[in-house]
Structures are given as structure tokens and as C-alpha cells.
Coordinates of C-alpha atoms in Angstrom, one line a residue:
Chain A
K181 CA 14.7 1.3 19.3
M182 CA 11.5 -0.6 18.3
V183 CA 7.9 -0.4 19.1
T184 CA 6.7 -1.8 22.4
S185 CA 7.3 -5.5 23.1
S186 CA 3.6 -6.4 23.5
N187 CA 3.0 -5.1 20.0
N188 CA 5.8 -7.2 18.5
N189 CA 3.9 -10.5 19.2
Y190 CA 1.0 -9.8 16.9
I191 CA 3.2 -7.9 14.4
L192 CA 5.5 -10.9 14.1
A193 CA 2.6 -13.3 13.9
R194 CA 1.1 -11.4 10.9
T195 CA 4.5 -11.1 9.3
K196 CA 5.0 -14.8 9.5
G197 CA 1.5 -15.3 7.9
L198 CA 2.5 -13.4 4.8
Y199 CA 5.9 -15.2 4.5
R200 CA 4.0 -18.5 4.8
D201 CA 1.7 -17.4 1.9
D202 CA 4.9 -16.7 -0.1
E203 CA 6.4 -20.1 0.7
K204 CA 3.4 -22.0 -0.3
A205 CA 2.9 -20.1 -3.6
S206 CA 3.6 -22.1 -6.7
I207 CA 5.0 -19.0 -8.3
R208 CA 7.0 -16.6 -6.3
V209 CA 8.3 -13.9 -8.6
S210 CA 6.1 -11.1 -10.2
H211 CA 7.6 -11.5 -13.7
A212 CA 6.3 -15.1 -13.8
N213 CA 2.7 -14.1 -13.0
K214 CA 0.9 -15.5 -16.1
S215 CA -2.2 -13.3 -15.5
V216 CA -0.1 -10.2 -15.3
A217 CA 1.6 -11.2 -18.5
R218 CA -1.8 -11.7 -20.1
Y219 CA -2.8 -8.2 -18.9
Y220 CA 0.1 -6.7 -20.8
K221 CA -0.4 -8.9 -23.9
E222 CA -4.1 -8.4 -24.2
F223 CA -4.3 -4.8 -23.1
G224 CA -1.5 -3.0 -21.3
G225 CA 1.4 -3.3 -23.7
E226 CA 4.6 -3.3 -21.7
P227 CA 6.0 -2.0 -18.4
L228 CA 6.7 1.7 -18.7
G229 CA 5.1 1.6 -22.2
H230 CA 2.8 4.3 -23.4
L231 CA -0.4 2.9 -21.9
S232 CA 1.4 2.1 -18.6
H233 CA 2.4 5.7 -18.2
E234 CA -1.1 6.8 -18.9
L235 CA -2.8 4.3 -16.6
L236 CA -0.3 3.0 -14.0
H237 CA 1.9 6.0 -13.2
T238 CA 1.3 9.3 -11.6
K239 CA 2.8 12.7 -10.6
Y240 CA 3.1 14.1 -7.1
I241 CA 2.2 17.5 -5.7
N242 CA 4.2 20.0 -3.7
R243 CA 1.8 20.6 -0.8
T244 CA 4.0 23.0 1.1
K245 CA 2.8 26.0 -0.8
G246 CA -0.8 26.1 0.4
L247 CA -3.4 24.5 -1.9
S248 CA -6.6 26.0 -0.7
Chain B
M213 CA -14.4 20.4 6.4
N214 CA -11.7 22.1 8.3
V215 CA -11.4 25.5 6.6
A216 CA -7.9 26.0 7.8
A217 CA -6.7 22.9 5.8
K218 CA -4.0 24.0 3.4
T219 CA -2.4 20.8 2.2
Y220 CA -5.4 19.1 0.5
Q221 CA -6.6 19.3 -3.1
K222 CA -10.3 20.0 -3.7
G223 CA -12.2 16.8 -3.4
E224 CA -9.7 15.1 -1.1
I225 CA -10.8 13.9 2.4
P226 CA -9.1 16.6 4.5
G227 CA -7.7 14.2 7.1
V228 CA -9.1 10.7 7.8
I229 CA -8.4 10.8 11.5
A230 CA -10.1 12.9 14.2
I231 CA -10.3 12.6 18.0
K232 CA -13.5 12.2 19.9
A233 CA -13.2 14.9 22.6
S234 CA -15.6 13.0 25.0
A235 CA -13.4 9.9 24.9
C236 CA -10.0 11.5 25.1
K237 CA -8.3 11.4 28.5
G238 CA -5.3 13.5 27.4
C239 CA -3.0 10.6 28.3
D240 CA -0.5 11.3 25.5
A241 CA -0.2 7.7 24.4
C242 CA -1.2 8.7 20.8
K243 CA 1.6 11.3 20.6
R244 CA 4.3 8.6 21.0
H245 CA 2.9 6.8 17.9
C246 CA 2.4 9.9 15.7
P247 CA 5.1 10.2 13.0
T248 CA 4.7 13.9 12.5
G249 CA 3.7 15.4 15.9
A250 CA 0.3 16.2 14.5
I251 CA -1.5 15.7 17.8
T252 CA -1.9 18.8 19.9
G253 CA -3.2 19.3 23.4
S254 CA -1.3 19.2 26.7
F255 CA -1.2 16.2 29.1
G256 CA -4.5 15.8 30.8
A257 CA -6.3 18.1 28.3
T258 CA -8.4 16.9 25.3
H259 CA -6.2 16.3 22.2
S260 CA -6.9 17.1 18.6
V261 CA -5.4 16.4 15.2
D262 CA -3.7 19.1 13.1
V263 CA -5.0 17.9 9.7
D264 CA -2.2 19.6 7.7
S265 CA 0.5 17.7 9.6
C266 CA -1.5 14.5 9.9
L267 CA -0.6 11.7 7.4
S268 CA -3.9 9.8 8.1
C269 CA -1.8 6.7 9.0
G270 CA -4.0 5.9 12.0
Q271 CA -1.3 4.7 14.3
C272 CA -2.8 6.9 17.0
L273 CA -6.2 5.1 16.5
I274 CA -4.9 1.6 16.9
N275 CA -2.8 2.5 19.9
C276 CA -5.2 4.7 21.9
P277 CA -6.2 2.9 25.1
F278 CA -9.6 4.8 25.2
G279 CA -10.7 4.4 21.6
A280 CA -10.8 8.2 21.1
P281 CA -9.4 8.6 17.6
Y282 CA -11.9 7.6 14.8
E283 CA -12.1 7.7 11.1
T284 CA -14.0 10.6 9.5
S285 CA -14.9 8.4 6.5
D286 CA -17.2 5.4 7.1
T287 CA -18.8 3.9 4.0
V288 CA -19.8 0.4 5.2
D289 CA -23.5 1.0 4.7
E290 CA -22.9 2.6 1.3
V291 CA -21.0 -0.5 0.2
I292 CA -23.8 -2.8 1.5
A293 CA -26.3 -0.8 -0.5
R294 CA -24.2 -1.3 -3.6
L295 CA -23.9 -5.0 -2.9
K296 CA -27.7 -5.2 -2.8
D297 CA -28.0 -3.4 -6.1
R298 CA -28.2 -6.0 -8.9
N299 CA -27.1 -3.6 -11.5
T300 CA -23.8 -2.9 -9.9
T301 CA -20.7 -5.2 -10.0
V302 CA -18.9 -4.5 -6.7
V303 CA -15.2 -5.3 -6.9
G304 CA -13.4 -5.9 -3.6
I305 CA -9.7 -5.2 -3.9
I306 CA -8.0 -7.0 -1.1
A307 CA -4.6 -5.9 0.1
P308 CA -2.1 -8.5 1.2
A309 CA -2.1 -7.6 4.9
V310 CA -5.9 -8.1 5.3
R311 CA -5.6 -11.9 4.9
V312 CA -3.4 -12.3 7.9
A313 CA -5.3 -10.0 10.3
I314 CA -9.1 -10.1 9.6
G315 CA -9.3 -13.5 11.3
E316 CA -8.6 -11.8 14.6
D317 CA -11.9 -10.1 14.4
F318 CA -13.6 -13.5 14.2
G319 CA -11.8 -15.2 17.1
L320 CA -8.9 -16.7 15.1
P321 CA -5.3 -16.4 16.4
A322 CA -3.2 -13.4 15.3
G323 CA -1.5 -14.0 12.0
S324 CA -3.9 -16.7 10.8
L325 CA -3.7 -16.8 7.0
V326 CA -7.3 -16.9 5.8
T327 CA -7.2 -16.1 2.1
G328 CA -9.7 -18.8 1.2
K329 CA -12.2 -18.0 3.9
L330 CA -11.9 -14.3 3.0
Y331 CA -12.7 -15.0 -0.6
G332 CA -15.6 -17.2 0.5
S333 CA -17.0 -14.4 2.8
M334 CA -16.5 -11.8 0.1
K335 CA -18.4 -13.9 -2.5
K336 CA -21.2 -14.6 0.0
A337 CA -21.5 -10.8 0.5
G338 CA -21.7 -10.3 -3.2
F339 CA -18.2 -9.1 -4.2
E340 CA -16.2 -9.9 -7.3
I341 CA -12.6 -10.2 -6.3
L342 CA -9.5 -8.4 -7.6
D343 CA -6.7 -9.5 -5.4
N344 CA -4.5 -6.5 -4.7
N345 CA -1.6 -9.0 -4.8
F346 CA -2.2 -9.2 -8.5
A347 CA -1.8 -5.4 -8.6
A348 CA 1.3 -5.7 -6.4
D349 CA 2.8 -8.0 -9.0
L350 CA 1.9 -5.4 -11.6
T351 CA 3.5 -2.7 -9.5
I352 CA 6.7 -4.7 -9.4
M353 CA 6.7 -4.9 -13.2
E354 CA 6.4 -1.1 -13.4
E355 CA 8.4 0.0 -10.4
G356 CA 11.1 -2.6 -10.9
T357 CA 11.5 -1.7 -14.6
E358 CA 11.6 2.0 -13.6
F359 CA 14.4 1.3 -11.1
I360 CA 16.4 -0.5 -13.8
V361 CA 15.9 2.5 -16.2
R362 CA 17.0 4.9 -13.5
A363 CA 20.0 2.8 -12.5
R364 CA 21.2 2.3 -16.1
H365 CA 20.8 6.0 -16.7
A366 CA 22.9 6.8 -13.7
V367 CA 25.6 4.2 -14.3
F368 CA 25.8 3.8 -18.0
G369 CA 24.2 7.1 -19.2
E370 CA 21.4 5.2 -20.9
K371 CA 18.6 7.3 -22.4
S372 CA 14.9 6.6 -22.0
E373 CA 13.4 4.6 -24.9
H374 CA 10.3 6.7 -24.8
G375 CA 12.0 10.1 -24.4
A376 CA 10.5 10.5 -20.9
E377 CA 12.4 12.2 -18.2
I378 CA 14.4 9.8 -16.0
G379 CA 14.3 10.4 -12.3
P380 CA 17.3 10.4 -10.0
L381 CA 18.6 7.8 -7.6
P382 CA 17.9 6.8 -4.9
Q383 CA 14.5 5.7 -6.0
F384 CA 11.9 5.7 -3.2
T385 CA 9.0 3.3 -3.2
S386 CA 5.6 5.0 -3.6
C387 CA 3.1 2.3 -2.3
C388 CA 2.6 3.9 1.1
P389 CA 0.3 6.9 1.0
A390 CA 1.4 8.2 4.4
W391 CA 5.0 8.2 3.2
V392 CA 4.0 9.9 -0.1
R393 CA 2.1 12.6 1.9
L394 CA 5.1 13.1 4.2
V395 CA 7.3 13.8 1.1
E396 CA 4.6 16.1 -0.4
T397 CA 4.1 18.1 2.8
K398 CA 7.6 18.1 4.3
Y399 CA 10.2 17.2 1.7
P400 CA 9.0 18.3 -1.7
T401 CA 12.5 18.4 -3.1
L402 CA 12.4 14.6 -2.9
I403 CA 9.4 14.3 -5.2
P404 CA 11.6 13.4 -8.2
N405 CA 13.0 10.5 -6.2
L406 CA 9.6 8.9 -5.6
S407 CA 8.8 6.1 -8.0
S408 CA 6.1 7.3 -10.4
A409 CA 4.4 4.0 -10.2
K410 CA 1.0 4.3 -8.6
S411 CA 0.3 2.2 -5.5
P412 CA -1.2 -1.2 -6.0
Q413 CA -4.6 0.0 -4.9
Q414 CA -4.7 2.8 -7.5
M415 CA -3.4 0.5 -10.3
A416 CA -6.1 -2.0 -9.3
G417 CA -8.9 0.5 -9.6
T418 CA -7.7 1.6 -13.0
V419 CA -7.3 -2.0 -14.2
A420 CA -10.8 -2.9 -12.9
K421 CA -12.5 -0.2 -14.9
T422 CA -10.5 -0.7 -18.1
Y423 CA -9.2 -4.3 -18.7
G424 CA -11.7 -5.5 -16.0
T425 CA -14.6 -4.5 -18.1
K426 CA -13.7 -7.4 -20.4
V427 CA -13.0 -9.8 -17.5
W428 CA -16.4 -9.3 -15.9
G429 CA -18.3 -8.3 -19.1
K430 CA -19.5 -5.0 -17.5
S431 CA -19.2 -1.4 -18.4
A432 CA -17.0 0.8 -16.2
E433 CA -20.0 2.7 -15.1
K434 CA -21.5 -0.4 -13.6
I435 CA -18.3 -1.4 -11.7
Y436 CA -18.0 -0.1 -8.1
T437 CA -14.5 -0.5 -6.8
V438 CA -13.8 -1.0 -3.1
G439 CA -10.3 -0.9 -1.8
I440 CA -10.1 -3.2 1.2
M441 CA -7.0 -2.0 3.1
P442 CA -5.1 -2.4 6.3
C443 CA -4.7 1.4 6.1
T444 CA -6.6 4.5 6.9
A445 CA -4.4 6.7 4.6
K446 CA -5.7 4.7 1.6
K447 CA -9.0 6.5 2.1
L448 CA -7.3 9.8 1.5
E449 CA -5.2 8.3 -1.4
A450 CA -8.3 7.1 -3.2
S451 CA -9.9 10.6 -2.9
R452 CA -7.0 12.3 -4.8
P453 CA -8.8 13.9 -7.8
E454 CA -6.2 12.9 -10.4
F455 CA -6.9 9.3 -9.7
N456 CA -9.6 8.9 -12.4
N457 CA -7.3 7.5 -15.1
A458 CA -9.9 4.9 -16.2
Y459 CA -12.5 7.5 -16.8
E460 CA -10.1 9.6 -18.8
Y461 CA -9.0 6.6 -20.8
N462 CA -12.5 5.4 -21.5
K463 CA -13.7 8.9 -22.5
K464 CA -10.8 9.3 -24.9
N465 CA -11.5 5.9 -26.5
G466 CA -15.2 6.4 -26.9
R467 CA -16.0 3.9 -24.1
A468 CA -17.6 6.3 -21.6
L469 CA -21.4 5.9 -21.5
T470 CA -22.0 9.3 -20.0
D471 CA -20.0 12.5 -19.2
K472 CA -20.2 11.8 -15.5
P473 CA -16.6 11.2 -14.2
Y474 CA -15.9 8.3 -11.8
P475 CA -12.9 7.7 -9.6
D476 CA -10.6 4.7 -10.1
I477 CA -11.4 3.6 -6.5
D478 CA -15.0 4.4 -5.5
T479 CA -14.4 3.9 -1.8
V480 CA -12.1 2.3 0.7
L481 CA -12.9 0.0 3.6
T482 CA -10.3 -0.8 6.3
T483 CA -9.9 -4.3 7.5
R484 CA -12.0 -3.3 10.5
D485 CA -14.7 -1.9 8.2
L486 CA -14.9 -5.2 6.3
S487 CA -15.3 -7.1 9.5
R488 CA -18.2 -4.8 10.4
L489 CA -19.7 -5.3 7.0
F490 CA -19.5 -9.1 7.3
K491 CA -21.0 -9.0 10.8
K492 CA -23.9 -6.8 9.6
L493 CA -24.5 -9.3 6.8
K494 CA -24.3 -12.2 9.4
I495 CA -21.3 -13.7 7.7
N496 CA -18.9 -15.5 10.1
L497 CA -15.6 -15.5 8.3
A498 CA -14.1 -18.1 10.7
A499 CA -16.8 -20.6 9.7
E500 CA -16.8 -19.8 6.0
K501 CA -15.7 -22.3 3.4
D502 CA -12.6 -21.7 1.3
A503 CA -13.3 -20.3 -2.1
D504 CA -11.0 -19.3 -5.0
G505 CA -10.7 -15.8 -6.4
G506 CA -12.8 -16.5 -9.5
S507 CA -10.9 -14.6 -12.2
L508 CA -7.4 -14.0 -13.5
L509 CA -7.4 -10.7 -11.6
A510 CA -7.1 -12.7 -8.4
D511 CA -4.0 -14.6 -9.5
Y512 CA -0.9 -13.6 -7.5
T513 CA 2.6 -14.7 -6.7
G514 CA 4.5 -15.0 -3.5
A515 CA 6.3 -11.7 -4.3
G516 CA 3.0 -9.9 -4.4
T517 CA 1.8 -11.2 -1.1
I518 CA 4.9 -10.1 0.9
F519 CA 4.2 -6.5 0.0
G520 CA 2.4 -6.2 3.4
N521 CA 5.5 -6.7 5.4
T522 CA 8.3 -4.2 5.9
G523 CA 11.0 -5.2 3.4
G524 CA 8.5 -7.1 1.2
V525 CA 8.3 -4.5 -1.6
M526 CA 12.1 -4.4 -1.8
E527 CA 12.4 -8.2 -1.7
A528 CA 9.8 -8.6 -4.5
A529 CA 11.4 -5.8 -6.6
L530 CA 14.9 -7.4 -6.1
R531 CA 13.6 -10.8 -7.2
T532 CA 12.4 -9.3 -10.5
A533 CA 15.2 -6.8 -11.1
Y534 CA 17.8 -9.5 -10.5
A535 CA 16.2 -11.8 -13.0
V536 CA 15.8 -9.0 -15.6
L537 CA 19.4 -7.8 -15.2
T538 CA 21.2 -11.2 -15.0
G539 CA 18.9 -13.5 -16.9
E540 CA 18.8 -15.8 -13.9
E541 CA 16.5 -16.1 -10.9
L542 CA 17.8 -14.9 -7.5
K543 CA 18.9 -17.8 -5.3
P544 CA 17.7 -18.2 -2.7
L545 CA 14.5 -16.2 -3.4
E546 CA 14.3 -15.4 0.3
F547 CA 16.2 -12.2 0.7
K548 CA 16.8 -12.2 4.5
P549 CA 18.7 -8.9 5.0
V550 CA 15.5 -6.9 4.3
R551 CA 13.3 -8.9 6.7
G552 CA 12.7 -8.3 10.3
L553 CA 11.8 -5.4 12.6
K554 CA 15.1 -3.5 12.7
G555 CA 14.4 0.2 12.1
V556 CA 16.7 0.6 9.1
K557 CA 17.8 -2.4 7.2
S558 CA 20.3 -2.3 4.4
A559 CA 22.0 -4.7 1.9
S560 CA 24.2 -4.7 -1.1
V561 CA 23.5 -7.0 -4.1
K562 CA 26.3 -7.7 -6.6
L563 CA 25.1 -8.7 -10.0
K564 CA 26.0 -8.7 -13.6
D565 CA 24.0 -6.5 -16.0
T566 CA 24.1 -8.8 -19.0
K567 CA 23.0 -5.9 -21.3
Y568 CA 26.3 -4.1 -20.6
N569 CA 28.3 -7.1 -19.5
K570 CA 29.4 -5.2 -16.3
E571 CA 29.3 -6.0 -12.6
V572 CA 27.2 -3.6 -10.6
T573 CA 26.5 -3.3 -6.9
V574 CA 23.0 -2.3 -5.9
N575 CA 22.7 -0.8 -2.4
V576 CA 19.2 -0.9 -0.9
A577 CA 17.6 0.2 2.3
V578 CA 14.3 -0.5 4.0
I579 CA 12.7 1.9 6.5
H580 CA 9.5 1.4 8.6
N581 CA 8.2 3.1 11.7
I582 CA 9.1 6.4 10.1
A583 CA 8.3 8.2 13.4
E584 CA 11.6 6.9 14.7
N585 CA 13.7 6.0 11.6
I586 CA 13.2 8.2 8.6
K587 CA 15.0 11.4 9.5
P588 CA 18.7 10.3 9.2
V589 CA 18.0 8.5 5.9
I590 CA 16.3 11.6 4.4
D591 CA 19.1 13.9 5.6
E592 CA 21.6 11.7 3.8
V593 CA 19.6 11.9 0.6
L594 CA 19.1 15.6 0.9
S595 CA 22.8 16.2 1.4
G596 CA 23.8 14.0 -1.5
R597 CA 25.6 11.5 0.8
S598 CA 23.2 8.6 0.6
P599 CA 24.9 5.3 -0.3
Y600 CA 21.6 3.8 -1.4
H601 CA 20.1 3.3 -4.9
F602 CA 16.7 2.1 -3.9
I603 CA 14.8 2.7 -0.7
E604 CA 11.6 1.2 0.5
V605 CA 9.6 3.3 3.1
M606 CA 6.5 2.2 5.0
N607 CA 5.0 4.5 7.6
C608 CA 3.8 1.9 10.1
P609 CA 6.0 -0.2 12.4
G610 CA 6.3 -3.6 10.8
G611 CA 4.7 -2.4 7.6
C612 CA 1.1 -2.7 6.4
I613 CA 0.4 -5.7 8.6
N614 CA 0.4 -3.2 11.5
G615 CA -1.5 -0.5 9.5
G616 CA -3.9 1.9 11.1
G617 CA -6.9 0.1 9.5
Q618 CA -6.1 -3.3 11.0
P619 CA -8.0 -5.0 13.9
I620 CA -7.1 -3.4 17.2
Y621 CA -5.1 -5.8 19.2
G622 CA -5.7 -6.1 23.0
N623 CA -8.4 -3.5 23.0
G624 CA -6.0 -0.7 22.3
S625 CA -3.9 -1.5 25.4
S626 CA -0.7 -1.9 23.5
W627 CA 0.6 1.2 25.2
L628 CA 1.0 -0.8 28.4
G629 CA 4.0 -2.5 26.8
A630 CA 5.8 0.8 26.7
I631 CA 5.6 1.5 30.4
R632 CA 6.3 -2.1 31.4
P633 CA 10.1 -1.6 31.5
L634 CA 9.6 0.9 34.3
F635 CA 8.5 -1.9 36.6
A636 CA 11.4 -4.0 37.8
W637 CA 9.3 -7.1 38.3
K638 CA 8.1 -7.4 34.8

């Protein structure tokens, strides 16, 4: 079962647009993003490193117990 | 604020979606698009939203034929005021899905890829640009590495290098705030399965106000971050009080100019909001010249941009996890089994973990349109029978490209498609 057929036309058109953006990209894998590498080298350290835990990760909240 | 709300922390927007009673005809179209049955009111009577069940995904809003649902948070004028303030550096954080949809609001065909024109329009309006695709690449580095750690822990008993607790498999993606809210409000026992990686929007806000201070040569207090999202739930996500990591970091390191806390993301505009902002500033995106992003924080890869499609996060993560584990690039890079609009997509990838010199099989699944598809997958995980190691979940049908913050297609008449099969001649 999928959403209505009239929706699929624009959903598929937008989907294709992003795959086209991927195809024309000179670099297509995250680990080869030179600017991301530079972020880690100049500032962030390494993935899952100390600073990454502090800045790029989070914890979630059990909201079934009534928060307010 | 709804005083009955029980599922929101102090400071959070208690539900981004409300229904305008005078516009609602009680037609029930919205109910068929709501993932949690949060819309109440019988057929023919005015409907309303139960804020505690609501995920703020906005699917009701983009599918209502009468335009009755609306967003309770509208900060277009506030952002314009910040753009006019010369002392403030306004950073626009553009999600992948915005660039293939905003053109529709300026008369371009659906799916037109307008990254250059979008950058040009943003610059004309006075924004600096942090492409959220950069943050998506960053997310893959964190979430992909996290998956490898969880998998090696489960398969080889490997311990964490940093002594941190290692979460169980399957690992669920955590980019989609509606999905995260579903877990937090309905399936809290699955919280350890959620990737601890923040969403790209929240990583971007933190990066903008820490590393970004060097990139733009501005103090964090002078940087105003605007998430530009295909998503109404991102407004709620940004208001979570724990998302002030940049402030805490800057304070701890003597870089806070005052004691006044600031959030990582100051405000969120949907794609529709940004179109309104451009129109108020007399910027016609369709006629705008292409521009580039202007800084390294706008550099992104093909893996980052496909985050907006269902299956895109998984495909991007597999490209990187495969390379890290095997030492070789995935060939071909296009991982077709996770593409397309099937409700639940699954695939197995056989690969060699060079660190352990062992063959392993990674089973992945991709779910979108959670209203129809999430239940059996969650039941399997809860009962310990899930065959999967890594599961991507996006609330909206098709992924973020069809998010609740996107341009409304066909004046909200998409519900017509649903009744068409009733007519034999169509």
C-alpha cells in the first residue's frame, strides 16, 4: 500500500532531483568530504571522539511518564 | 500553551500543528495521513489536534484540501529583522530536500534542482550559508562509525575505545524528529536502539556556533542560526532545551561573552516559510543567478544530498561503512535496494571486516510513511526477532522531500487521488 497516485508524481520528481544532485557531485561519499575532514583536523578531533560526544551526540527522553 | 500537554519539556514548542476551526469542514482527509491518530473530531465536525500524540510532522497540513491545519510557530518576520541587523550574522542551514522543492513556489516544475539559485537568493537576502548537506556528511561520519562500533561489539565482543556504553542492534537512524518523538512517546524501550548522533540540523547549529566562529570571524553571540527545513517537526526539535551544546562548550572554554544562554538553532523556517521570506523581500528565486556556498561549511558530497530521500541516509551510511570495514569503495555506489517507494525495503550486504579478517553480513531495512509501515518492524524488534542490524526510519511518505514543511502540491487537493479508484472511468 502506498500513498495516493497523484502524490507520487511530485514525490518521484523531487526524489529524482536529489539523485541527480548525487550523480553530478564530484565526490559522492561522506568520508571523502575534504571540508568535513578539515573540521575534524582543525577542531572536532575524530568521529565518536571526546568532543564529538560533547557536541554532536545526544540523549533521548522517555516521554511516557508525564513531563509537566 | 495547552496546559494539558504532558509530553513536552519546559521550553519546547508544545506541538507545531493546530487546526483552524473556521476552515475545517470535518472531511477526515487529514486523519488518513496522520501517523498516530492524533486528530480528533467526528466526520462533519470541526477537528482538532491532540498535542501529546501529535509528532508535528505536518502531513495533515500538506494534505488538507481546505488549508485548515497551520503552524503555531511563524518566525519569518523575526528572521527578516535579523537579516536587516548589521551586527548579526544570519546563517541559513539548508536541508537537502529544500533544493528540489522550493522552485515549485516560484513556478518551476516539481523536482527542479535549484541549489545555485537558492544560494543566490539566500545571499541576496543577507544569509551566510551552512549547507545542511555538509552536516549530513558529518552525521554519516558519526552515525556510521557508531554503527560499526555497535556491530563489532555485537559480533566480535569488541569494547568501546572510550569506555562509553555501546548501544544494542538494530541501530535506528535518528535524523527524523517525528520518528524520534514516536519512540520517546510510544516506544521508550527502543531509546537505546536510536543512534545517539544528533540530526544534521542540530549538528549544524552546534558547528556554526563553535567552529563556525572561526570560519565567519564572528562570536557565537552574533551568529543567528536558521534551520531551513522541509519539515515542521524540525521546529519542535530545535526547541528542545538540551540543544544548547555550543553555549555550554563556549562557556566551559571561556568563549562565552555573557551568561545569556543561546540555542544551537535559533529558529526554523520551513521551505514554505523561506518562499514567503523571499517574496516579502521581492526576491524571485526562479530569476536569480546561480551562486556558490561561499565557505567550506557549504561543501557537500552526493551522499549528503540524498539524505532527503527515503533510503538516502542508509545508502550514504553504507557507502561509508563499507569503505571503512573493507578498505575499498562500494561498487557501484548506487545502492538500489534501498531506493524507491516500497513501504519497507530491506537488503543484505556481505562484506569482509578487514580488522578481524572475517566475512560478515549486514541486514538493513528502510521504512518511510510510518503511518502504514512501522508497526510490524517495531514489533519484531520488541520481540527480539528482528533480522535487521541497521534500520532507517523517516516519518513522511517518500522521506523529507515530501515533508510537512514543503510546498503544497496541487493546492492541497492530493486527497483526490485517494478516492479516484472508486470511479471506474478514471
